[in-house]
Amino acid sequence: MPEKTADQRVHAAWRSRACAASFACGASVFAFGAGIAMPLSLNAVWLSALPCVPLCALAAARCVVLSRRIQAGGGMRKWRAALLAAVMLASCAFLTASLVSLAGYTLLEQARAVSCALLTVGFLLAAAAPRMQGVSRLCFAVRFVLPAAMLLCGLAFLPQRDSPGLYPLLGPGAGPVLAGTAAMLSCAAPALMLLLPLTSSRVSDAPTPPIMLFAGRAAAGAALGTALLLLYALPGGYEAMRARSVWGERLTFPLSGGAQQPLIRMLMLLLQLFALQLGAVSLLCAAEDALCLALPALRKHRAGLLLCAAALAALMLLLTHAGYTAALIAAPLIALPAALTLLPALSPRGAGKEACG
Amino acid sequence: MKRILCSVMLLILPALLSGCGGQEIESSLFVIAMAVDPAPDGTLTVTVKALSGTQETGGAGQTGGTAPDAGAQEQASAAEQSEPGYIVLSATAPSCLRALSLLSATTPRTLNLSQLQEVVLSRTLAQTDAALPILREIHSMYRANSGAIVVVTPDNAGDFIRRQHALLGVRLSQYLQVLFESLSRMDTIPPRAQLASVIAAMESGTRDAAAVYAAGNAFDSSLVLPGTPELDRLPGHLPRTSPAENEYLGSAIFSGGRMTGTLTGSETALLCLITGEARTRSPVIGSTQYKVNLPTRVRRYIGEDGTLCVHIRMNLTRIAGDQGRTAQDVAAQIERTAVSLLQKLQAADCDAAGYGAQAIRGYLTTAQWERSEWADAYRSAPVRVTADVRIL
């Protein structure tokens, strides 16, 4: 096999990064939808999630354009890098909280909440060891298999005859559905990882792939999350959605009593956990990269990753004591700093770089 | 490549934690059947039949003590070893949850409902509003097997499961699984009688639940009663003798969370046909047995004037019995009995056929649907059934 040129390697690296952003967006759409929007929109939760598809695509496109300007302007400013790190960490925390809630409701129902949370953070830390590049390549490797498997499992839950969850189409009404959409705006925050440059200095001059690649991948991830929310809502009626008050319960697919469904439910559960982990690890790696852009001294001995993991662990412990409902209330606010991160880049000051990197 | 493999390994490992969260088999009491009966003073008696882990039979055990509780007056009654390998326990408490908690506290093992095969409610209890909360408690609090079949019996439910033995084979759980599967294939029990389905239907405003109806056989002779077909009866009165005293035949139909009537075995088979969930390939119509060649097409819809309509298209081949009936005769009989069945369901306020799921499509929001008073419209709607039968 002929050796890849530098341009090809750069293209492959960006493609992988786009896949990682796609998985993170998809996981966020599902987590936000099931956790926050579902009590508002009930069976119309998929309608609330639908605007997130173009939103994620726009966010990804904006990030790529802004990233090119920033690189042309000499690098990312420290304030932007720090803000980006905070947004990535907050998004990672929400996905981790979803992961812990889901695992705690299903596989680890006998475990203590603290053990569950710390174990999850430990695994995320270990999985982030190969850096963003490793996680991105993994996302690229499963970019078709994982979504296809999840959709097939989701289809297996559909009732054979009517789909009571589809109607009424607007669920509780236009107002609650729009409120659900507003609460889900933060699910596009993971696309901001596309602001980060590739870490190797050799590839700084190589051309980046077209914007449509990034926008398309982000939209595809968000569309997968929306499709799963639709498949989730179809088997049961709005009354069943209303009765689901526990966060972990809202993340699990409802059973309608078929004999084979417990087996498929377990498979779906494992796929959900895997997808949430992929999203959380991608965001953790992105937080590390952003933090190291803001404070280059943290590159030594992966101090940036350790700091991010420690902050994540502290957040999880706080949520364990304060209640995971706090995460559901605070998560929609991630959209504000995320929007600030996308402010236009200022013109370059002189000939020097604006940020270390 | 190494990084990918490393990441995959680390991300897959958490899935193996499913073993860490579970319990030792030796420390669990696996319940196979559960029964709930009303007891005096508004309390409930919960009886469970569980695996004992031994193959020895024994008599009744010691009488359990009274758990001191200021407001509850809860009692745990004797553990009974009624057959090899199984033990029957019961407890009485103000709620199902407290009774199960008491059982857990007074046995040396933790109650585990993951292998539950049937939940039996007494008819008296099913006819009250307590049925849905009881089923919900069992399903969500104790993570019962969602595929457990909900059964309603006019007898004492505790005695019902005490009589339940593995007539064929050794394992009661396997026996019950095979039993319900074979009855389901004959369409003599309702299609969605699983615990999760019954709860979902009870909570739903667009469809009503139907559970299995069962009773102990009270027949002591093989006298055949003239007139109605053999399966057009309720359980407990079938002209048969067998070591298996419990008979499962027909449906207990609900309106919301309350039982409002019963369907015989034949009516249940017709309900399966109307809802498009008939599984039998060899229906008996009159005194002739037919084979269904192609999938039966059933279309349920609500007419513009609010009429509840069903259109059935069947292709049959006669395989046994006399040939005296034409396709038109068979179609007319199906139409007549289906209309009678739908009117019976209307009278019982039970939308087991799921017309509500069709009616809700005309509304945009849940508030509009809830204001539509569909229950009144359903009760008074005219019924029309058309059948297109071809006998090849």
XYZ file of C-alpha atoms in Angstrom:
749
model
C 0.000 0.000 0.000
C 1.536 3.397 -0.991
C 2.407 5.707 1.890
C -0.022 8.494 2.501
C 1.130 11.993 1.819
C 1.001 14.614 4.524
C -2.090 16.145 2.943
C -3.861 12.794 2.975
C -2.984 12.273 6.605
C -4.262 15.709 7.479
C -7.475 15.041 5.575
C -7.900 11.749 7.420
C -7.268 13.442 10.761
C -9.903 16.100 10.063
C -12.351 13.461 8.883
C -11.873 11.561 12.124
C -12.290 14.742 14.113
C -15.565 15.372 12.284
C -16.740 11.860 13.229
C -15.913 12.509 16.865
C -17.895 15.749 16.760
C -20.738 13.863 15.076
C -20.921 11.233 17.817
C -20.693 13.880 20.526
C -23.528 15.882 18.928
C -25.700 12.783 18.510
C -25.132 11.677 22.093
C -25.921 15.195 23.328
C -29.129 15.401 21.306
C -30.360 12.132 22.801
C -29.226 12.977 26.326
C -30.767 16.450 26.240
C -33.919 15.140 24.602
C -34.510 12.277 27.009
C -33.347 14.126 30.095
C -34.645 17.660 29.679
C -37.036 17.985 26.745
C -39.109 14.852 27.334
C -40.945 16.095 30.466
C -41.871 19.188 28.444
C -42.686 17.768 25.015
C -43.769 14.218 26.008
C -44.251 12.141 22.842
C -43.318 15.118 20.608
C -39.756 15.149 21.979
C -38.453 14.256 18.518
C -40.129 17.415 17.165
C -38.288 19.446 19.783
C -35.036 17.811 18.696
C -35.579 18.345 14.962
C -34.274 21.955 14.854
C -31.078 20.710 16.506
C -30.065 19.004 13.253
C -29.561 22.214 11.260
C -28.295 23.890 14.422
C -25.472 21.369 14.813
C -24.645 21.683 11.108
C -24.518 25.487 11.366
C -22.417 25.329 14.513
C -19.943 22.966 12.838
C -19.717 25.137 9.729
C -19.230 28.265 11.812
C -16.509 26.536 13.845
C -14.576 25.499 10.749
C -14.748 28.985 9.226
C -13.749 30.596 12.512
C -10.957 28.080 13.060
C -9.427 28.954 9.695
C -9.540 32.646 10.479
C -8.014 32.057 13.890
C -5.187 30.014 12.448
C -4.596 32.631 9.796
C -4.603 35.260 12.530
C -1.847 33.591 14.487
C -3.685 31.272 16.842
C -6.470 31.179 19.373
C -6.645 33.781 22.098
C -6.364 32.540 25.626
C -9.832 33.721 26.637
C -11.413 31.831 23.777
C -9.417 28.714 24.550
C -10.326 28.872 28.223
C -14.000 29.432 27.426
C -13.914 26.562 24.954
C -12.360 24.317 27.587
C -15.124 25.242 30.020
C -17.846 24.553 27.438
C -16.305 21.197 26.483
C -15.964 20.229 30.122
C -19.556 21.238 30.905
C -20.882 19.244 27.940
C -18.732 16.298 29.006
C -20.112 16.585 32.522
C -23.695 16.431 31.266
C -22.991 13.377 29.132
C -21.192 11.765 32.047
C -24.132 12.488 34.328
C -26.429 10.869 31.739
C -24.071 7.908 31.592
C -24.045 7.530 35.362
C -27.838 7.870 35.575
C -28.383 5.275 32.880
C -25.853 2.838 34.297
C -27.121 3.402 37.825
C -30.710 2.689 36.771
C -29.873 -0.462 34.822
C -26.586 -2.334 35.165
C -25.386 -0.886 38.444
C -28.646 -0.503 40.349
C -27.097 -2.078 43.442
C -24.029 0.158 43.366
C -23.590 3.343 45.348
C -23.971 6.548 43.383
C -20.514 7.798 44.379
C -18.830 4.568 43.274
C -20.741 4.652 40.012
C -19.739 8.239 39.304
C -16.054 7.815 40.159
C -15.821 4.555 38.243
C -17.272 6.247 35.180
C -14.857 9.159 35.412
C -11.999 6.710 35.846
C -12.934 4.874 32.681
C -13.276 8.133 30.762
C -9.840 9.208 31.963
C -8.308 5.922 30.890
C -10.097 6.008 27.520
C -8.801 9.556 26.929
C -5.196 8.392 27.263
C -4.741 7.939 23.488
C -5.595 11.663 23.098
C -8.064 13.199 20.705
C -6.448 11.481 17.774
C -7.093 7.988 19.157
C -10.707 8.657 20.071
C -11.330 10.305 16.707
C -9.986 7.281 14.889
C -12.244 5.020 16.940
C -15.229 7.176 16.072
C -14.247 6.993 12.426
C -13.951 3.198 12.651
C -17.489 2.757 14.045
C -19.119 5.614 12.141
C -21.493 3.288 10.275
C -21.665 0.212 12.504
C -22.744 1.901 15.708
C -25.530 4.067 14.245
C -26.851 1.169 12.160
C -26.888 -1.150 15.158
C -28.692 1.417 17.312
C -31.311 2.098 14.652
C -31.951 -1.611 14.140
C -32.355 -2.162 17.861
C -34.619 0.860 18.096
C -36.769 -0.492 15.273
C -37.094 -3.780 17.146
C -38.968 -1.969 19.915
C -41.662 -0.716 17.561
C -45.085 -2.297 18.069
C -46.227 -4.491 15.230
C -49.436 -2.651 14.606
C -50.211 0.962 15.457
C -47.682 3.389 16.936
C -49.570 5.081 19.744
C -46.690 7.377 20.598
C -46.786 9.299 17.334
C -50.097 11.015 18.085
C -51.080 13.646 18.939
C -48.398 15.058 16.658
C -47.779 18.210 18.680
C -47.897 16.415 22.002
C -48.785 18.876 24.780
C -48.828 21.760 22.306
C -46.616 24.137 20.360
C -45.540 26.049 23.466
C -44.073 23.110 25.389
C -42.486 21.721 22.212
C -40.750 25.057 21.566
C -39.707 25.187 25.203
C -38.168 21.769 24.724
C -36.285 23.025 21.684
C -35.011 26.021 23.629
C -33.807 23.729 26.386
C -31.958 21.617 23.825
C -29.940 24.421 22.192
C -26.882 23.391 24.208
C -26.746 20.056 22.427
C -24.876 21.771 19.563
C -22.024 22.730 21.920
C -19.969 19.565 21.149
C -19.560 20.807 17.575
C -17.239 23.482 19.013
C -14.472 20.903 19.241
C -13.941 21.664 15.551
C -12.482 25.004 16.630
C -9.420 23.180 17.898
C -6.503 22.879 15.503
C -4.795 19.582 14.817
C -1.991 19.376 17.310
C 0.878 18.511 14.954
C 2.815 21.583 13.817
C 3.842 19.860 10.560
C 0.317 19.985 9.206
C -0.480 23.607 9.889
C -0.103 24.506 6.206
C -2.066 21.555 4.805
C -5.518 22.347 3.326
C -8.550 21.447 5.454
C -11.474 19.491 3.998
C -14.511 21.374 2.729
C -16.938 22.823 5.257
C -19.763 20.575 4.045
C -17.910 17.524 5.376
C -17.997 18.872 8.913
C -21.501 20.280 8.676
C -22.779 17.038 7.149
C -21.219 14.852 9.815
C -22.531 17.014 12.644
C -25.995 17.007 11.093
C -25.847 13.228 10.661
C -24.993 12.751 14.317
C -27.789 15.035 15.426
C -30.174 13.292 13.040
C -29.293 9.943 14.611
C -30.062 11.325 18.056
C -33.384 12.698 16.780
C -34.255 9.399 15.085
C -33.601 7.536 18.329
C -35.874 9.937 20.191
C -38.598 9.252 17.617
C -38.169 5.483 17.931
C -38.204 5.937 21.671
C -41.525 7.774 21.648
C -43.403 5.499 19.237
C -44.094 2.363 21.321
C -45.849 4.054 24.241
C -48.397 6.842 24.420
C -47.878 10.288 25.887
C -49.251 9.041 29.195
C -46.357 6.592 29.480
C -43.853 9.391 28.800
C -45.494 11.538 31.451
C -45.141 8.736 34.002
C -41.358 8.520 33.550
C -40.070 10.751 36.291
C -36.644 9.216 36.968
C -33.801 10.433 34.723
C -32.289 6.992 34.273
C -35.698 5.556 33.394
C -36.207 8.234 30.740
C -32.969 7.191 29.044
C -34.041 3.542 28.677
C -36.160 2.335 25.817
C -39.673 1.336 26.878
C -40.667 -2.315 26.718
C -44.007 -3.292 25.301
C -43.861 -6.847 26.507
C -42.550 -8.892 23.607
C -40.682 -12.025 24.560
C -37.465 -11.070 22.803
C -37.374 -7.500 23.956
C -35.356 -7.898 27.174
C -32.484 -9.253 25.075
C -32.721 -6.460 22.552
C -33.105 -3.970 25.362
C -29.822 -5.137 26.899
C -28.088 -4.829 23.527
C -29.531 -1.359 23.048
C -28.426 -0.423 26.551
C -24.844 -1.466 25.820
C -24.882 0.480 22.552
C -26.279 3.550 24.325
C -23.589 3.348 26.992
C -20.908 2.966 24.320
C -22.195 5.935 22.325
C -22.457 8.124 25.424
C -18.930 7.138 26.424
C -17.587 7.968 22.962
C -19.197 11.373 23.161
C -17.959 12.016 26.700
C -14.388 10.910 25.947
C -14.285 13.073 22.797
C -15.392 16.069 24.821
C -12.880 15.322 27.575
C -10.049 15.172 25.052
C -11.287 18.399 23.461
C -11.375 20.056 26.896
C -7.769 18.967 27.476
C -6.624 20.370 24.121
C -8.443 23.653 24.702
C -7.014 23.984 28.208
C -3.513 23.362 26.916
C -4.031 26.082 24.322
C -4.930 28.480 27.119
C -2.149 27.277 29.455
C 0.627 25.590 27.486
C 2.437 24.564 30.673
C -0.273 21.953 31.229
C 0.961 19.927 28.274
C 3.676 18.446 30.459
C 2.834 14.990 31.785
C -0.754 15.327 30.501
C -1.479 17.689 33.383
C -4.285 19.202 31.342
C -6.097 15.870 31.090
C -5.626 15.161 34.778
C -6.950 18.589 35.675
C -10.004 18.130 33.467
C -10.654 14.691 34.900
C -10.321 16.022 38.430
C -12.771 18.814 37.652
C -15.151 16.277 36.131
C -14.885 14.047 39.182
C -15.542 17.012 41.452
C -18.613 17.947 39.409
C -19.921 14.391 39.590
C -19.419 14.262 43.358
C -21.206 17.581 43.691
C -24.119 16.268 41.647
C -24.207 13.068 43.683
C -24.699 15.120 46.840
C -26.852 17.876 45.400
C -28.934 15.607 43.208
C -28.638 14.997 39.493
C -31.590 17.304 38.894
C -29.109 20.172 39.200
C -27.426 18.947 36.007
C -30.770 18.957 34.211
C -31.387 22.544 35.302
C -27.885 23.842 34.514
C -27.267 22.039 31.222
C -29.370 24.344 28.990
C -27.182 27.240 30.157
C -24.179 25.785 28.320
C -25.524 27.462 25.186
C -24.530 30.912 26.504
C -20.760 30.432 26.827
C -20.857 28.294 23.683
C -22.319 31.218 21.765
C -19.629 33.514 23.193
C -16.946 31.145 21.979
C -18.198 31.640 18.448
C -17.711 35.404 18.502
C -15.802 36.600 15.429
C -12.019 36.540 15.656
C -10.422 40.006 15.963
C -7.829 41.131 13.404
C -4.346 39.842 14.231
C -2.218 42.072 16.463
C 1.092 42.730 14.755
C 3.063 39.764 13.526
C 3.077 37.667 16.674
C 0.757 34.906 17.756
C -2.091 35.913 20.020
C -2.078 32.684 21.983
C 0.565 30.181 22.795
C 0.180 26.960 21.018
C -4.140 1.092 15.429
C -2.904 0.433 18.925
C -4.686 3.535 20.146
C -7.935 2.416 18.586
C -7.667 -1.016 20.151
C -6.811 0.507 23.500
C -9.799 2.830 23.319
C -12.117 0.018 22.269
C -10.981 -2.165 25.134
C -11.431 0.572 27.696
C -14.832 1.550 26.401
C -16.154 -2.004 26.214
C -14.946 -2.976 29.679
C -17.692 -1.044 31.521
C -20.247 -3.324 29.904
C -18.791 -6.179 31.928
C -19.843 -4.367 35.063
C -23.291 -5.895 34.617
C -21.993 -8.761 36.752
C -20.833 -6.460 39.530
C -24.244 -4.926 40.077
C -26.067 -8.213 40.451
C -26.569 -10.512 43.371
C -25.377 -14.004 44.096
C -27.859 -16.620 42.959
C -27.677 -18.254 46.367
C -28.806 -15.040 48.039
C -31.901 -14.538 45.859
C -35.390 -15.956 46.128
C -36.538 -16.401 42.536
C -40.279 -15.972 42.323
C -42.019 -17.843 39.522
C -45.632 -16.932 40.227
C -47.235 -14.235 42.301
C -50.812 -13.801 43.467
C -52.578 -10.854 45.053
C -55.865 -11.180 46.962
C -57.874 -8.716 48.967
C -57.800 -9.335 52.702
C -60.000 -8.001 55.517
C -59.769 -4.338 56.538
C -58.601 -3.194 53.110
C -55.305 -5.047 53.253
C -53.782 -7.272 50.582
C -52.445 -10.795 50.748
C -49.506 -11.419 48.444
C -48.638 -15.055 47.787
C -45.516 -16.055 45.903
C -44.343 -19.381 44.582
C -40.576 -19.484 44.437
C -37.711 -21.834 43.831
C -36.611 -23.478 47.052
C -33.404 -24.919 45.694
C -34.107 -28.378 47.158
C -35.802 -31.439 45.765
C -37.375 -32.551 49.055
C -41.073 -32.226 49.824
C -42.275 -31.253 53.266
C -45.323 -30.268 55.263
C -46.312 -26.773 56.335
C -43.576 -24.923 58.243
C -43.745 -22.930 61.437
C -46.180 -20.107 61.732
C -44.426 -16.767 61.209
C -44.552 -14.116 63.891
C -46.304 -10.795 63.664
C -43.973 -7.997 62.665
C -44.411 -5.209 65.194
C -45.442 -2.068 63.320
C -47.476 0.674 64.895
C -49.768 1.400 61.965
C -49.718 -1.694 59.792
C -50.882 -4.938 61.440
C -48.814 -6.917 59.046
C -48.547 -10.655 59.264
C -46.283 -13.111 57.606
C -47.933 -16.481 57.349
C -46.473 -19.926 57.062
C -44.040 -21.017 54.390
C -45.439 -24.020 52.585
C -43.440 -26.634 50.781
C -46.126 -27.920 48.432
C -44.087 -29.722 45.778
C -40.473 -30.651 45.201
C -38.304 -27.679 44.414
C -40.826 -24.935 45.150
C -41.966 -23.079 48.196
C -45.056 -20.948 48.734
C -44.904 -17.862 50.931
C -47.488 -15.259 51.703
C -47.747 -11.986 53.567
C -50.570 -9.595 54.366
C -50.089 -5.836 54.467
C -51.888 -2.611 53.535
C -50.146 -2.468 50.166
C -48.462 -4.822 47.736
C -45.148 -3.061 48.207
C -45.215 -3.479 51.972
C -46.252 -7.105 51.670
C -43.316 -7.791 49.339
C -41.015 -5.912 51.697
C -42.273 -8.029 54.556
C -41.658 -11.207 52.574
C -38.134 -10.029 51.817
C -37.535 -9.222 55.461
C -38.843 -12.531 56.783
C -37.110 -14.877 54.387
C -33.345 -15.353 54.411
C -33.088 -14.275 50.773
C -33.825 -11.206 48.684
C -36.914 -11.339 46.537
C -36.014 -11.513 42.870
C -38.822 -11.102 40.348
C -36.659 -11.355 37.240
C -37.948 -14.882 36.550
C -41.592 -14.095 37.238
C -43.867 -15.881 34.756
C -47.357 -14.937 35.922
C -49.053 -12.363 38.105
C -52.461 -13.546 39.277
C -55.034 -11.070 40.554
C -58.299 -12.074 42.093
C -61.324 -10.861 40.210
C -62.551 -8.907 43.226
C -59.345 -6.904 43.246
C -59.215 -6.460 39.475
C -62.652 -4.861 39.555
C -61.355 -2.057 41.761
C -58.976 0.817 41.055
C -56.234 -0.973 42.967
C -55.177 -3.215 40.083
C -53.052 -0.655 38.220
C -51.093 0.601 41.249
C -50.394 -3.007 42.253
C -49.096 -3.934 38.820
C -47.037 -0.738 38.673
C -45.454 -1.463 42.038
C -44.542 -4.963 40.983
C -43.133 -3.796 37.673
C -41.135 -0.734 38.666
C -40.275 -1.212 42.322
C -39.122 -4.767 42.058
C -38.045 -4.820 38.397
C -40.279 -7.752 37.608
C -39.965 -9.584 34.328
C -41.893 -7.395 31.876
C -43.017 -10.472 29.969
C -44.838 -12.028 32.937
C -48.442 -12.806 32.016
C -51.197 -11.031 33.941
C -53.966 -13.429 34.918
C -57.310 -12.695 36.574
C -59.169 -15.427 38.393
C -62.552 -15.576 40.128
C -61.019 -17.993 42.646
C -58.650 -17.145 45.463
C -55.488 -16.161 43.619
C -53.219 -17.639 46.278
C -54.927 -21.015 45.970
C -54.697 -20.684 42.201
C -50.918 -20.571 42.239
C -50.712 -23.217 44.952
C -52.529 -25.553 42.546
C -50.157 -24.593 39.741
C -47.746 -27.463 39.116
C -45.401 -28.360 36.307
C -47.645 -30.999 34.799
C -45.154 -31.808 32.069
C -41.454 -31.507 32.676
C -39.784 -30.418 35.873
C -39.399 -26.659 35.734
C -42.505 -24.663 36.497
C -41.128 -21.590 34.740
C -40.541 -23.519 31.522
C -43.936 -25.184 31.845
C -45.689 -21.842 32.145
C -43.720 -20.320 29.264
C -44.650 -23.197 26.976
C -48.244 -23.150 28.222
C -48.764 -19.464 27.484
C -47.007 -19.736 24.153
C -49.198 -22.628 23.021
C -52.386 -20.914 24.238
C -51.287 -17.785 22.431
C -50.862 -19.719 19.217
C -54.427 -20.957 19.532
C -55.680 -17.414 20.193
C -57.554 -18.524 23.291
C -55.780 -15.913 25.424
C -55.432 -12.209 24.561
C -52.346 -11.188 22.570
C -50.946 -8.443 24.805
C -51.336 -9.867 28.274
C -47.725 -9.261 29.333
C -47.156 -7.143 32.414
C -45.590 -4.210 30.555
C -48.277 -4.246 27.860
C -51.134 -4.413 30.352
C -49.725 -1.520 32.374
C -49.141 0.539 29.221
C -52.698 -0.126 28.041
C -54.167 0.715 31.452
C -52.288 4.020 31.493
C -53.119 4.775 27.880
C -56.175 6.728 26.874
C -56.241 5.176 23.401
C -56.458 1.491 24.165
C -57.677 -0.749 26.988
C -56.055 -3.799 28.472
C -57.055 -7.436 28.286
C -55.534 -9.961 30.668
C -55.811 -13.743 30.683
C -58.842 -15.164 32.485
C -58.329 -18.409 34.379
C -59.996 -20.553 37.009
C -59.734 -23.906 38.704
C -61.733 -26.642 37.048
C -64.975 -27.278 38.949
C -66.203 -30.010 36.633
C -66.453 -33.516 37.958
C -67.934 -35.261 34.969
C -67.411 -35.275 31.257
C -71.018 -34.309 30.448
C -71.085 -32.254 27.260
C -73.292 -29.203 27.375
C -75.228 -28.779 24.110
C -75.501 -25.593 22.163
C -72.412 -23.441 22.321
C -69.005 -24.375 20.918
C -66.595 -25.858 23.424
C -64.312 -22.838 23.550
C -67.165 -20.363 23.771
C -67.076 -20.691 27.519
C -65.304 -19.294 30.509
C -62.662 -21.304 32.369
C -63.668 -23.455 35.290
C -66.585 -25.011 33.460
C -64.954 -26.964 30.704
C -66.135 -30.566 30.338
C -62.780 -32.189 30.876
C -60.703 -33.905 33.530
C -56.994 -33.475 33.991
C -54.312 -33.371 36.703
C -53.948 -29.687 35.803
C -56.761 -28.069 37.724
C -56.170 -24.572 36.429
C -57.748 -23.635 33.127
C -56.674 -20.635 31.093
C -59.281 -19.555 28.608
C -60.603 -16.199 27.563
C -59.902 -12.659 28.625
C -60.538 -10.299 31.484
C -61.218 -6.950 29.848
C -60.478 -3.624 31.482
C -61.705 -0.097 31.160
C -58.790 2.018 32.272
C -57.461 0.323 35.379
C -60.626 -1.523 36.316
C -61.919 -4.864 35.086
C -65.351 -4.537 33.540
C -66.080 -7.881 31.915
C -64.916 -11.157 30.469
C -64.618 -12.715 27.044
C -64.925 -16.411 26.333
C -62.302 -18.367 24.451
C -64.093 -17.968 21.115
C -64.604 -14.262 21.677
C -60.924 -13.879 22.509
C -59.974 -15.599 19.261
C -62.260 -13.190 17.426
C -60.650 -10.252 19.233
C -57.252 -11.483 18.060
C -58.628 -11.645 14.519
C -60.110 -8.149 14.670
C -56.889 -6.610 15.995
C -54.869 -8.376 13.322
C -52.948 -10.411 15.891
C -54.420 -13.832 15.233
C -51.704 -16.471 15.261
C -53.662 -19.613 14.640
C -53.273 -21.071 11.179
C -56.054 -23.633 11.570
C -59.240 -21.936 12.754
C -62.361 -23.954 13.395
C -65.484 -22.211 12.141
C -68.668 -24.031 12.939
C -67.895 -27.729 12.591
C -65.287 -27.274 9.872
C -61.575 -26.771 10.235
C -59.825 -24.528 7.780
C -56.263 -23.573 7.051
C -55.272 -19.965 6.541
C -53.154 -19.824 3.410
C -52.249 -16.182 3.184
C -51.968 -13.635 5.985
C -55.414 -12.398 6.939
C -55.812 -8.715 6.160
C -57.694 -6.741 8.748
C -58.415 -3.048 8.538
C -59.913 -1.164 11.438
C -61.012 2.379 10.912
C -63.518 4.919 12.101
C -65.976 6.009 9.479
C -66.824 9.612 8.800
C -70.054 9.267 10.757
C -68.147 7.789 13.712
C -68.961 4.173 12.879
C -66.469 1.638 14.181
C -65.596 -0.355 11.088
C -63.693 -3.557 10.550
C -62.938 -5.121 7.191
C -61.552 -8.664 7.182
C -60.187 -10.469 4.190
C -59.414 -14.172 4.593
C -58.306 -16.972 2.309
C -59.157 -20.395 3.677
C -58.708 -23.988 2.652
C -60.922 -26.614 4.197
C -58.911 -29.364 5.831
C -61.479 -31.205 7.991
C -65.187 -31.309 8.707
C -68.235 -31.032 6.478
C -68.340 -28.966 3.371
C -71.861 -27.694 3.780
C -70.998 -24.039 4.209
C -70.181 -21.550 1.532
C -67.764 -18.662 1.809
C -70.726 -16.292 2.156
C -72.046 -18.319 5.106
C -68.670 -18.180 6.811
C -68.355 -14.456 6.126
C -71.825 -13.803 7.494
C -71.030 -15.742 10.656
C -67.789 -13.829 11.168
C -69.582 -10.521 10.643
C -72.348 -11.446 13.047
C -70.053 -12.622 15.834
C -67.637 -9.717 15.362
C -70.435 -7.162 15.655
C -71.660 -8.934 18.781
C -68.142 -8.865 20.220
C -67.598 -5.175 19.521
C -70.950 -4.317 21.074
C -69.999 -6.357 24.121
C -66.739 -4.402 24.384
C -68.624 -1.126 24.014
C -71.025 -2.116 26.775
C -68.043 -2.895 29.009
C -66.400 0.444 28.137
C -63.386 -1.489 26.929
C -61.566 -0.360 23.798
C -59.454 -3.507 23.517
C -59.530 -3.251 19.728
C -57.670 0.065 19.903
C -60.057 2.415 18.098
C -58.830 5.190 20.357
C -55.441 4.976 18.654
C -57.219 5.767 15.388
C -59.374 8.534 16.845
C -56.413 10.386 18.410
C -54.937 11.015 14.959
C -57.528 13.681 14.391
C -56.195 15.828 17.241
C -53.055 17.932 17.313
C -52.488 18.251 21.054
C -53.086 16.146 24.138
C -55.358 18.831 25.597
C -57.679 18.659 22.552
C -57.736 14.869 22.768
C -58.508 14.839 26.470
C -61.365 17.289 25.913
C -62.858 15.231 23.094
C -64.718 12.799 25.413
C -63.796 9.850 23.271
C -65.078 7.377 25.870
C -68.669 8.606 25.402
C -68.340 8.600 21.628
C -66.949 5.062 21.677
C -69.729 3.756 23.856
C -72.493 4.964 21.562
C -70.828 4.541 18.160
C -72.498 2.199 15.638
C -70.535 -0.853 14.532
C -70.036 -2.295 11.067
C -68.057 -5.410 10.150
C -67.503 -6.639 6.626
C -65.800 -9.915 5.822
C -64.482 -11.073 2.476
C -63.886 -14.816 2.719
C -62.604 -17.067 -0.013
C -62.568 -20.799 0.398
C -60.097 -22.272 -2.018
